[in-house]
Coordinates of C-alpha atoms in Angstrom, one line a residue:
M1 CA -26.8 4.6 -26.9
A2 CA -24.6 4.9 -23.8
Q3 CA -26.2 4.0 -20.5
K4 CA -27.1 7.0 -18.4
P5 CA -25.2 6.9 -15.1
L6 CA -26.9 6.8 -11.7
R7 CA -26.3 9.8 -9.5
L8 CA -25.7 8.7 -5.9
L9 CA -24.9 10.2 -2.5
A10 CA -23.0 8.4 0.3
C11 CA -23.0 9.7 3.9
G12 CA -21.0 8.9 7.1
D13 CA -22.3 8.8 10.7
V14 CA -25.6 10.7 10.9
E15 CA -25.8 10.2 14.7
G16 CA -29.4 11.5 14.8
K17 CA -28.7 14.8 13.0
F18 CA -31.4 14.1 10.5
D19 CA -32.3 17.8 9.8
V20 CA -28.7 18.7 9.2
L21 CA -28.3 15.9 6.7
F22 CA -31.5 16.3 4.8
N23 CA -31.3 20.1 4.6
R24 CA -27.8 19.6 3.1
V25 CA -29.2 17.1 0.6
R26 CA -31.9 19.5 -0.4
A27 CA -29.4 22.3 -1.0
I28 CA -27.3 20.0 -3.1
Q29 CA -30.2 18.8 -5.2
K30 CA -31.4 22.4 -5.7
K31 CA -28.0 23.4 -7.0
S32 CA -27.0 20.2 -8.9
G33 CA -30.3 18.4 -9.7
N34 CA -31.8 15.3 -8.2
F35 CA -29.9 12.2 -7.1
D36 CA -31.2 8.7 -7.2
L37 CA -30.2 7.3 -3.8
L38 CA -28.6 8.2 -0.5
L39 CA -26.6 5.5 1.1
C40 CA -25.7 5.9 4.9
V41 CA -22.9 4.0 6.7
G42 CA -21.9 4.2 10.3
N43 CA -24.2 5.2 13.2
F44 CA -27.5 6.5 11.7
F45 CA -29.0 7.0 15.1
G46 CA -27.4 8.9 18.0
S47 CA -27.6 8.9 21.7
T48 CA -29.6 12.2 21.8
P49 CA -33.3 12.3 22.5
D50 CA -35.7 10.9 19.8
A51 CA -37.8 14.1 19.2
E52 CA -36.2 14.8 15.9
W53 CA -36.6 11.2 14.7
E54 CA -40.2 11.1 15.8
E55 CA -41.0 13.8 13.2
Y56 CA -39.7 11.6 10.4
K57 CA -41.2 8.4 11.9
T58 CA -44.6 9.9 12.1
G59 CA -44.4 11.6 8.7
I60 CA -44.4 15.2 9.9
K61 CA -41.0 15.4 8.1
K62 CA -39.9 13.4 5.1
A63 CA -36.4 12.6 3.7
P64 CA -36.0 14.4 0.3
I65 CA -34.4 11.3 -1.3
Q66 CA -34.8 7.5 -1.1
T67 CA -32.4 6.7 1.8
Y68 CA -30.8 3.3 2.7
V69 CA -29.1 2.8 6.0
L70 CA -27.0 0.2 7.8
G71 CA -28.0 -1.3 11.2
A72 CA -26.8 -0.7 14.8
N73 CA -23.1 -0.6 15.8
N74 CA -23.8 -0.5 19.6
Q75 CA -26.3 -1.7 22.2
E76 CA -28.0 1.7 22.6
T77 CA -29.3 1.9 19.0
I78 CA -30.3 -1.7 18.4
K79 CA -33.9 -0.9 19.4
Y80 CA -34.4 1.0 16.2
F81 CA -33.8 -2.1 14.0
Q82 CA -36.4 -4.7 14.8
D83 CA -36.3 -6.8 11.7
A84 CA -32.9 -8.4 10.9
D85 CA -33.9 -8.8 7.3
G86 CA -34.5 -5.0 6.9
C87 CA -37.6 -2.9 6.9
E88 CA -38.9 0.6 6.2
L89 CA -38.1 2.9 9.2
A90 CA -39.9 6.0 7.9
E91 CA -41.1 7.3 4.5
N92 CA -38.1 7.2 2.1
I93 CA -35.8 5.7 4.8
T94 CA -35.1 2.0 4.6
Y95 CA -33.0 -0.3 6.8
L96 CA -31.2 -2.7 4.5
G97 CA -30.8 -5.5 7.0
R98 CA -27.9 -7.3 8.7
K99 CA -26.3 -8.5 5.6
G100 CA -27.1 -9.1 1.9
I101 CA -27.3 -7.6 -1.5
F102 CA -29.7 -5.0 -2.8
T103 CA -30.2 -4.9 -6.6
G104 CA -31.8 -1.8 -8.1
S105 CA -34.1 -1.8 -11.1
S106 CA -31.1 -0.5 -13.1
G107 CA -29.0 -3.5 -12.2
L108 CA -26.9 -1.7 -9.7
Q109 CA -25.6 -4.1 -7.0
V110 CA -25.1 -2.8 -3.5
V111 CA -23.7 -5.3 -0.9
Y112 CA -24.2 -4.4 2.7
L113 CA -22.9 -5.7 6.1
S114 CA -24.2 -4.0 9.2
G115 CA -22.6 -3.7 12.6
T116 CA -19.0 -4.1 13.9
E117 CA -16.8 -7.1 14.0
S118 CA -17.1 -9.7 16.7
L119 CA -15.1 -12.9 17.1
N120 CA -16.9 -14.0 20.2
E121 CA -20.0 -16.3 20.5
P122 CA -22.8 -15.6 20.9
V123 CA -22.5 -12.6 18.5
P124 CA -24.2 -9.4 19.8
G125 CA -27.2 -8.2 17.7
Y126 CA -25.1 -5.2 16.6
S127 CA -22.1 -7.2 15.3
F128 CA -21.2 -9.5 12.5
S129 CA -19.2 -12.7 12.8
P130 CA -16.8 -14.8 10.6
K131 CA -19.8 -16.9 9.7
D132 CA -21.7 -13.9 8.5
V133 CA -18.9 -12.9 6.3
S134 CA -18.4 -16.4 5.0
S135 CA -22.1 -16.7 4.1
L136 CA -22.1 -13.4 2.4
R137 CA -19.0 -14.4 0.3
T138 CA -20.6 -17.8 -0.6
M139 CA -23.9 -16.0 -1.6
L140 CA -22.0 -13.8 -4.0
C141 CA -18.9 -15.5 -5.2
S142 CA -20.2 -19.0 -5.9
T143 CA -20.9 -18.5 -9.6
P144 CA -18.0 -18.6 -12.1
Q145 CA -19.4 -15.5 -13.8
F146 CA -18.8 -13.4 -10.7
K147 CA -16.5 -10.4 -11.4
G148 CA -17.3 -8.1 -8.5
V149 CA -20.0 -5.8 -7.2
D150 CA -20.7 -2.1 -7.7
I151 CA -20.9 -0.9 -4.1
L152 CA -20.0 -2.3 -0.7
L153 CA -21.3 -0.7 2.5
T154 CA -19.8 -1.4 5.9
S155 CA -19.6 0.7 9.0
P156 CA -16.1 -0.2 10.1
W157 CA -13.1 0.5 7.9
P158 CA -11.3 -2.6 6.5
K159 CA -8.0 -3.2 8.3
Y160 CA -4.8 -2.5 6.3
V161 CA -6.6 -0.3 3.7
G162 CA -3.7 2.2 4.0
N163 CA -1.1 -0.3 2.8
F164 CA 0.5 1.0 -0.5
G165 CA -1.8 4.0 -0.5
N166 CA -1.9 7.7 0.4
S167 CA -1.8 8.7 4.1
S168 CA -4.9 7.9 6.1
G169 CA -4.2 10.7 8.5
E170 CA -4.5 10.0 12.2
V171 CA -6.1 6.5 11.6
D172 CA -3.6 3.7 11.9
T173 CA -5.0 1.2 9.4
K174 CA -2.7 -1.5 10.7
K175 CA -4.4 -1.4 14.1
C176 CA -7.8 0.1 13.3
G177 CA -10.6 -1.5 11.4
S178 CA -12.0 -5.0 10.7
A179 CA -9.8 -7.8 9.3
L180 CA -13.1 -9.6 8.4
V181 CA -14.1 -6.7 6.2
S182 CA -10.6 -6.7 4.6
S183 CA -11.2 -10.4 3.8
L184 CA -14.6 -9.7 2.4
V185 CA -13.6 -6.8 0.2
T186 CA -10.7 -8.9 -1.2
D187 CA -13.2 -11.4 -2.6
L188 CA -16.1 -9.1 -3.5
K189 CA -14.0 -6.6 -5.5
P190 CA -16.4 -3.6 -5.1
R191 CA -15.9 -0.7 -7.4
Y192 CA -16.8 1.6 -4.5
H193 CA -16.5 0.8 -0.7
F194 CA -17.9 3.2 1.8
A195 CA -17.3 3.1 5.6
A196 CA -17.4 5.4 8.6
L197 CA -17.1 5.3 12.5
E198 CA -13.7 7.0 12.6
K199 CA -15.1 10.6 12.4
T200 CA -12.8 11.5 9.6
Y201 CA -12.7 11.7 5.8
Y202 CA -10.3 9.5 3.8
E203 CA -10.4 8.8 0.1
R204 CA -7.8 6.3 -0.7
L205 CA -6.1 6.1 -4.0
P206 CA -7.8 3.5 -6.2
Y207 CA -6.3 0.1 -6.0
R208 CA -6.2 -2.8 -8.6
N209 CA -7.9 -6.2 -8.1
H210 CA -5.5 -8.2 -10.3
V211 CA -1.8 -9.2 -10.2
V212 CA 0.1 -7.2 -12.9
L213 CA 1.5 -9.3 -15.7
Q214 CA 0.0 -12.5 -14.2
E215 CA -3.8 -12.0 -14.4
N216 CA -6.1 -10.3 -16.8
A217 CA -6.9 -6.6 -15.9
Q218 CA -9.9 -6.1 -13.6
H219 CA -11.7 -3.0 -12.4
V220 CA -10.3 -0.9 -9.6
T221 CA -11.7 -0.3 -6.2
R222 CA -12.2 3.1 -4.6
F223 CA -12.4 3.2 -0.8
I224 CA -14.0 6.3 0.8
A225 CA -14.4 6.8 4.5
L226 CA -16.7 9.6 5.5
A227 CA -16.9 11.8 8.6
N228 CA -19.8 12.4 10.9
V229 CA -22.7 14.7 9.9
G230 CA -22.3 18.3 11.1
N231 CA -18.8 17.8 12.5
P232 CA -17.2 21.2 13.7
E233 CA -14.0 20.6 11.7
K234 CA -16.2 20.6 8.5
K235 CA -14.7 17.2 7.4
K236 CA -16.5 15.8 4.4
Y237 CA -19.4 13.6 5.4
L238 CA -21.4 13.6 2.1
Y239 CA -19.9 12.1 -1.1
A240 CA -21.5 12.5 -4.5
F241 CA -20.7 10.2 -7.4
S242 CA -22.0 8.8 -10.7
I243 CA -21.9 5.2 -11.6
V244 CA -23.1 2.9 -14.5
P245 CA -23.9 -0.5 -13.2
M246 CA -21.1 -3.0 -13.9
K247 CA -23.6 -5.3 -15.8
L248 CA -24.3 -2.5 -18.3
M249 CA -20.7 -1.5 -18.9
D250 CA -18.3 -2.3 -21.8
A251 CA -15.7 -4.7 -20.5
A252 CA -12.8 -2.6 -21.8
E253 CA -14.2 0.6 -20.3
L254 CA -14.8 -1.2 -16.9
V255 CA -11.1 -2.4 -16.5
K256 CA -9.4 0.9 -17.4
Q257 CA -6.7 1.7 -14.9
P258 CA -6.4 5.3 -13.6
P259 CA -2.9 6.8 -13.5
D260 CA -2.8 6.9 -9.7
V261 CA -3.8 3.2 -9.2
T262 CA -1.9 1.4 -6.5
E263 CA -1.3 -2.2 -5.4
N264 CA -4.0 -4.1 -3.6
P265 CA -3.7 -3.3 0.1
Y266 CA -5.0 -6.6 1.3
R267 CA -2.8 -9.0 -0.5
K268 CA -0.7 -9.9 2.5
S269 CA -3.5 -10.0 5.0
G270 CA -6.4 -11.7 3.3
K271 CA -5.6 -15.2 4.5
E272 CA -5.5 -14.3 8.1
A273 CA -8.5 -12.1 7.8
S274 CA -10.6 -14.9 6.1
M275 CA -9.8 -17.1 9.1
G276 CA -11.2 -14.4 11.4
K277 CA -7.9 -13.7 12.9
Q278 CA -6.0 -10.5 13.4
T279 CA -2.8 -10.5 11.5
P280 CA -0.1 -10.6 14.1
A281 CA 2.6 -8.1 14.3
H282 CA 5.4 -9.1 11.9
E283 CA 8.1 -11.0 13.7
E284 CA 11.4 -9.3 13.7
E285 CA 14.0 -11.1 11.7
S286 CA 17.7 -11.3 12.8
A287 CA 20.7 -13.3 12.1
C288 CA 21.2 -13.4 15.9
Q289 CA 24.6 -11.8 15.2
F290 CA 26.2 -8.6 16.3
F291 CA 28.0 -5.9 14.5
F292 CA 29.5 -2.6 15.3
D293 CA 27.2 0.4 15.4
L294 CA 28.7 3.0 13.2
N295 CA 26.7 5.7 14.9
E296 CA 28.4 5.1 18.2
K297 CA 31.7 6.8 18.9
Q298 CA 33.0 4.0 21.0
G299 CA 32.0 1.2 18.7
R300 CA 29.4 -0.2 21.2
K301 CA 27.9 -3.3 19.8
R302 CA 24.2 -3.5 19.1
S303 CA 22.2 -6.4 17.8
S304 CA 20.8 -6.5 14.3
T305 CA 17.4 -5.8 15.7
G306 CA 18.6 -2.4 16.6
R307 CA 18.4 -3.1 20.4
D308 CA 21.2 -2.8 22.8
S309 CA 22.5 -6.3 23.5
K310 CA 22.3 -5.7 27.2
S311 CA 18.7 -4.6 27.2
S312 CA 17.1 -8.0 28.0
P313 CA 18.5 -11.2 29.5
H314 CA 15.9 -13.3 27.9
P315 CA 15.0 -11.7 24.5
K316 CA 12.3 -13.3 22.4
Q317 CA 13.9 -15.6 19.8
P318 CA 13.1 -14.0 16.4
R319 CA 12.7 -15.8 13.2
K320 CA 15.9 -16.2 11.3
P321 CA 16.2 -15.2 7.7
P322 CA 17.5 -17.8 5.2
Q323 CA 21.1 -18.8 5.7
P324 CA 23.6 -18.7 2.8
P325 CA 24.7 -22.0 1.4
G326 CA 28.3 -20.8 1.7
P327 CA 30.4 -17.7 2.3
C328 CA 28.5 -14.5 1.3
W329 CA 30.2 -11.2 0.5
F330 CA 27.2 -9.2 1.6
C331 CA 25.8 -10.8 4.8
L332 CA 26.9 -8.2 7.3
A333 CA 28.1 -10.7 9.9
S334 CA 30.1 -12.6 7.3
P335 CA 33.9 -12.3 7.6
E336 CA 34.0 -11.7 3.8
V337 CA 32.2 -8.4 4.1
E338 CA 34.4 -5.4 3.5
K339 CA 33.1 -3.4 6.5
H340 CA 35.1 -0.3 5.7
L341 CA 32.6 0.3 2.8
V342 CA 29.6 0.2 5.2
V343 CA 28.3 3.7 5.7
N344 CA 25.0 3.3 7.6
I345 CA 23.2 0.5 9.5
G346 CA 19.5 0.2 10.2
T347 CA 17.5 -2.5 11.9
H348 CA 17.1 -4.8 8.9
C349 CA 19.2 -3.3 6.2
Y350 CA 22.4 -1.4 5.7
L351 CA 24.1 1.0 3.2
A352 CA 27.4 0.4 1.7
L353 CA 29.5 2.2 -1.0
A354 CA 29.6 0.2 -4.2
K355 CA 33.0 -1.3 -4.9
G356 CA 34.1 0.2 -8.1
G357 CA 31.1 2.6 -8.1
L358 CA 30.0 4.8 -11.1
S359 CA 30.6 7.7 -8.8
D360 CA 32.0 8.5 -5.3
D361 CA 28.4 8.4 -3.9
H362 CA 27.1 5.3 -5.6
V363 CA 25.7 3.1 -2.8
L364 CA 23.9 -0.2 -2.3
I365 CA 20.9 -0.9 -0.1
L366 CA 21.4 -4.5 1.3
P367 CA 19.5 -6.6 3.8
I368 CA 21.5 -7.6 6.9
G369 CA 20.3 -11.2 6.7
H370 CA 20.7 -13.3 3.6
Y371 CA 18.0 -12.7 1.0
Q372 CA 18.6 -13.2 -2.7
S373 CA 16.1 -10.6 -4.1
V374 CA 13.5 -8.0 -3.2
V375 CA 10.8 -10.6 -3.9
E376 CA 11.9 -12.8 -0.9
L377 CA 12.1 -9.9 1.7
S378 CA 9.8 -10.0 4.7
A379 CA 7.4 -7.1 5.2
E380 CA 9.6 -5.4 7.9
V381 CA 12.6 -5.5 5.6
V382 CA 10.7 -4.1 2.7
E383 CA 9.5 -1.3 4.9
E384 CA 13.0 -0.4 5.8
V385 CA 14.2 -0.6 2.2
E386 CA 11.5 1.9 1.2
K387 CA 12.6 4.1 4.1
Y388 CA 16.2 4.1 2.8
K389 CA 14.9 4.9 -0.7
V390 CA 13.0 7.9 0.4
T391 CA 15.9 9.1 2.6
L392 CA 18.4 8.7 -0.2
R393 CA 16.2 10.6 -2.7
R394 CA 16.0 13.5 -0.2
F395 CA 19.8 13.3 0.4
F396 CA 20.7 13.4 -3.3
K397 CA 18.1 16.0 -4.1
S398 CA 19.8 18.3 -1.6
R399 CA 23.0 17.9 -3.6
G400 CA 21.4 18.7 -7.0
K401 CA 21.0 15.0 -8.1
R402 CA 18.3 12.5 -8.8
C403 CA 18.9 8.8 -8.1
V404 CA 18.2 5.7 -10.2
L405 CA 17.8 2.4 -8.5
F406 CA 18.1 -1.0 -10.1
E407 CA 18.3 -4.6 -9.1
R408 CA 19.6 -7.6 -11.1
N409 CA 18.4 -10.9 -9.7
Y410 CA 20.4 -13.0 -12.0
K411 CA 23.7 -14.8 -11.1
S412 CA 23.7 -13.0 -7.7
H413 CA 23.3 -14.6 -4.3
H414 CA 22.5 -11.6 -2.1
L415 CA 20.2 -8.7 -2.8
Q416 CA 22.0 -5.6 -4.0
L417 CA 19.8 -2.7 -4.7
Q418 CA 22.0 -0.3 -6.6
V419 CA 21.5 3.5 -6.0
I420 CA 23.2 5.7 -8.5
P421 CA 23.0 9.5 -8.3
V422 CA 22.7 11.4 -11.6
P423 CA 23.3 15.2 -11.6
L424 CA 20.1 17.1 -12.6
S425 CA 22.2 19.0 -15.1
C426 CA 23.0 15.8 -17.0
C427 CA 19.6 14.8 -18.2
T428 CA 15.9 14.5 -17.4
T429 CA 14.1 11.5 -16.0
D430 CA 12.5 10.9 -19.4
D431 CA 16.1 10.8 -20.9
I432 CA 17.0 8.1 -18.4
K433 CA 13.9 6.1 -19.1
D434 CA 14.4 6.4 -22.9
A435 CA 18.0 5.3 -22.5
F436 CA 17.0 2.1 -20.7
I437 CA 14.3 1.3 -23.2
T438 CA 16.5 2.0 -26.2
Q439 CA 19.4 -0.1 -25.1
A440 CA 17.0 -2.9 -24.1
E441 CA 15.6 -2.9 -27.6
Q442 CA 19.0 -3.0 -29.1
Q443 CA 19.8 -6.1 -27.1
Q444 CA 16.3 -7.6 -28.0
M445 CA 15.1 -7.4 -24.4
E446 CA 11.6 -6.4 -23.4
L447 CA 11.5 -3.8 -20.6
L448 CA 7.9 -3.5 -19.4
E449 CA 6.7 -0.3 -17.7
I450 CA 4.8 -1.2 -14.6
P451 CA 2.5 1.1 -12.5
E452 CA 4.1 3.5 -10.1
H453 CA 2.6 2.0 -6.9
S454 CA 3.1 -1.6 -8.0
D455 CA 4.8 -4.1 -5.8
I456 CA 7.5 -6.3 -7.4
K457 CA 6.3 -9.2 -5.3
Q458 CA 3.0 -9.1 -7.1
I459 CA 4.7 -9.4 -10.5
T460 CA 7.2 -12.2 -10.1
Q461 CA 7.8 -15.2 -7.9
P462 CA 10.7 -16.0 -5.5
G463 CA 13.5 -17.6 -7.4
A464 CA 12.6 -16.1 -10.8
A465 CA 15.3 -14.1 -12.6
Y466 CA 14.6 -10.5 -13.4
F467 CA 15.9 -7.0 -13.8
Y468 CA 14.1 -3.9 -12.7
V469 CA 14.9 -0.2 -12.6
E470 CA 13.1 2.5 -10.5
L471 CA 13.3 6.2 -11.5
D472 CA 13.0 9.1 -9.2
T473 CA 9.4 9.7 -10.3
G474 CA 8.5 6.3 -9.0
E475 CA 8.2 4.9 -12.6
K476 CA 9.5 1.3 -12.8
L477 CA 10.7 -0.8 -15.8
F478 CA 10.8 -4.6 -15.5
H479 CA 12.4 -7.4 -17.5
R480 CA 11.8 -11.0 -16.9
I481 CA 15.0 -12.8 -17.6
K482 CA 14.5 -16.0 -19.6
K483 CA 18.0 -16.8 -20.7
N484 CA 21.3 -15.0 -21.0
F485 CA 21.3 -11.4 -19.6
P486 CA 24.2 -8.9 -19.8
L487 CA 25.4 -8.6 -16.3
Q488 CA 26.5 -5.0 -16.6
F489 CA 23.4 -3.8 -18.4
G490 CA 22.3 -1.3 -15.7
R491 CA 25.8 0.2 -15.3
E492 CA 26.2 0.4 -19.1
V493 CA 23.0 2.4 -19.6
L494 CA 23.8 4.8 -16.8
A495 CA 27.5 5.2 -17.9
S496 CA 26.5 5.8 -21.5
E497 CA 26.8 9.2 -23.3
A498 CA 23.1 9.7 -22.9
I499 CA 23.3 9.9 -19.1
L500 CA 26.6 10.2 -17.1
N501 CA 28.9 10.0 -20.3
I502 CA 31.5 7.8 -18.6
P503 CA 31.4 4.8 -20.9
D504 CA 34.8 3.6 -19.7
K505 CA 33.3 2.9 -16.2
S506 CA 30.6 0.5 -17.4
D507 CA 32.7 -2.3 -15.9
W508 CA 33.1 -2.0 -12.1
R509 CA 36.5 -3.7 -12.2
Q510 CA 37.9 -0.7 -14.2
C511 CA 36.7 1.6 -11.3
Q512 CA 38.3 0.0 -8.3
V513 CA 40.5 2.3 -6.1
S514 CA 42.8 1.5 -3.1
K515 CA 41.4 0.6 0.3
E516 CA 42.7 3.8 1.7
E517 CA 40.7 5.8 -0.8
E518 CA 37.6 3.7 -0.2
E519 CA 37.9 4.4 3.5
M520 CA 38.2 8.2 2.8
L521 CA 35.1 8.1 0.5
A522 CA 33.1 6.2 3.2
R523 CA 34.0 8.7 5.9
R524 CA 33.0 11.5 3.7
F525 CA 29.7 9.9 2.8
R526 CA 28.8 9.2 6.4
K527 CA 29.5 12.8 7.4
D528 CA 27.4 14.2 4.5
F529 CA 24.6 11.7 5.1
E530 CA 24.3 12.2 8.9
P531 CA 21.7 15.0 8.7
F532 CA 19.4 12.7 6.7
D533 CA 20.1 9.5 8.8
F534 CA 16.7 8.1 10.0
T535 CA 18.5 5.5 12.1
L536 CA 19.5 8.3 14.5
D537 CA 15.8 9.1 15.2
D538 CA 14.5 8.1 18.6

């Protein structure tokens, strides 16, 4: 017999509005039936007079459901939480304590961490420290059987939670939140993580807790931030959900991946967070070279950081990207680069027409510095690559085309991300996907479909040979190259009768045109692309 799920409610900052909250809970239970628990994160008490609380404290009023709350987040409300280990505050209202794990009779595990982050000693009574996080982690993760917890309650958001996910609205998750919480959630792998304090509602897309193709599948995590009770904007402050405790679930059912699952947002920040440090802003990379700004009529030079070379007499020395072992045809500052093919230059990347392209608007996204593959790119370069992808998709869509992207990291020295437009009238995205899979099977190659929001860096290691293709829907196909690989595979598929129907162009050497024609095509592309050019934005 299947285990009956628990029905729970989670709430954001109550801020002393107890009647508003509990009246709302009564209305929900009257309509939908009783819930088992109410879990409150954020500020349970407010700065208003205590008259309303006194009625609950003295028993005149009673919470309609067993309610568990976190501790103080500021000096003003610390007086309500006398026992650091937790205690009953009023009938049906329990303070969990500063940190720990609550295990219900059903086996449900709820981990809690009260307060806000503090890196200073001594730690205020309303804050948690790196030592608190470390002891909580040790308490829970020390056994080899540990697979995660059901629920994590914290008041602050975890820093970086928006990485790889849907928009978090006005909250900048790279600046807001706690890096210590990010570290903790990385290790605890909660199925649900609730937080508050930002006075807004944000339900992030679920994210995976394993590395695709490298680790066994694990359950996903859902992060939900809740608004403050009774807010005038009517943002969601109460969240209802059902859950079967992890210990009682079938393993296969537990690790099922929803279709909208994304990459883990904390992969790049966990190390710094676990050390109790804020992750520093990514250093800008530059080859410390200059090139002509194609957006300037007079050809004024600008540095590859995007700043005017006259702006600072003593600029900070940025970290240099890897240097090529010899002449490189694609490092922008190299004399070997055919600069007349360059059509747009960003801060870390540039666009160039493909030499011998499948079409007149077949372009390449290339890093300005020397990187061999996407896997080796630093975070700021990846960010700009993604920006170019989005912009090119918009550009080609306006011209009645979808674009296919692929990279072959095999017998190549500098990353070339191929972007090939395909007229919408030619075929569907499914047709393109089927063509790649079919031709791969014919050549006895395995093309694996990887999740839409996955990060190639999480699938393969720097230096490993691979081929991957990305469709306009965000779907990606990946092949790990173990021995020989047909160098023109990507072109051959796209040139085939199933897609562009130009099989004679599968070899780029058969598609070369004169330099004069290349210059003409480049001028035309720059002009057409200009309305979409994000590098012109202030």
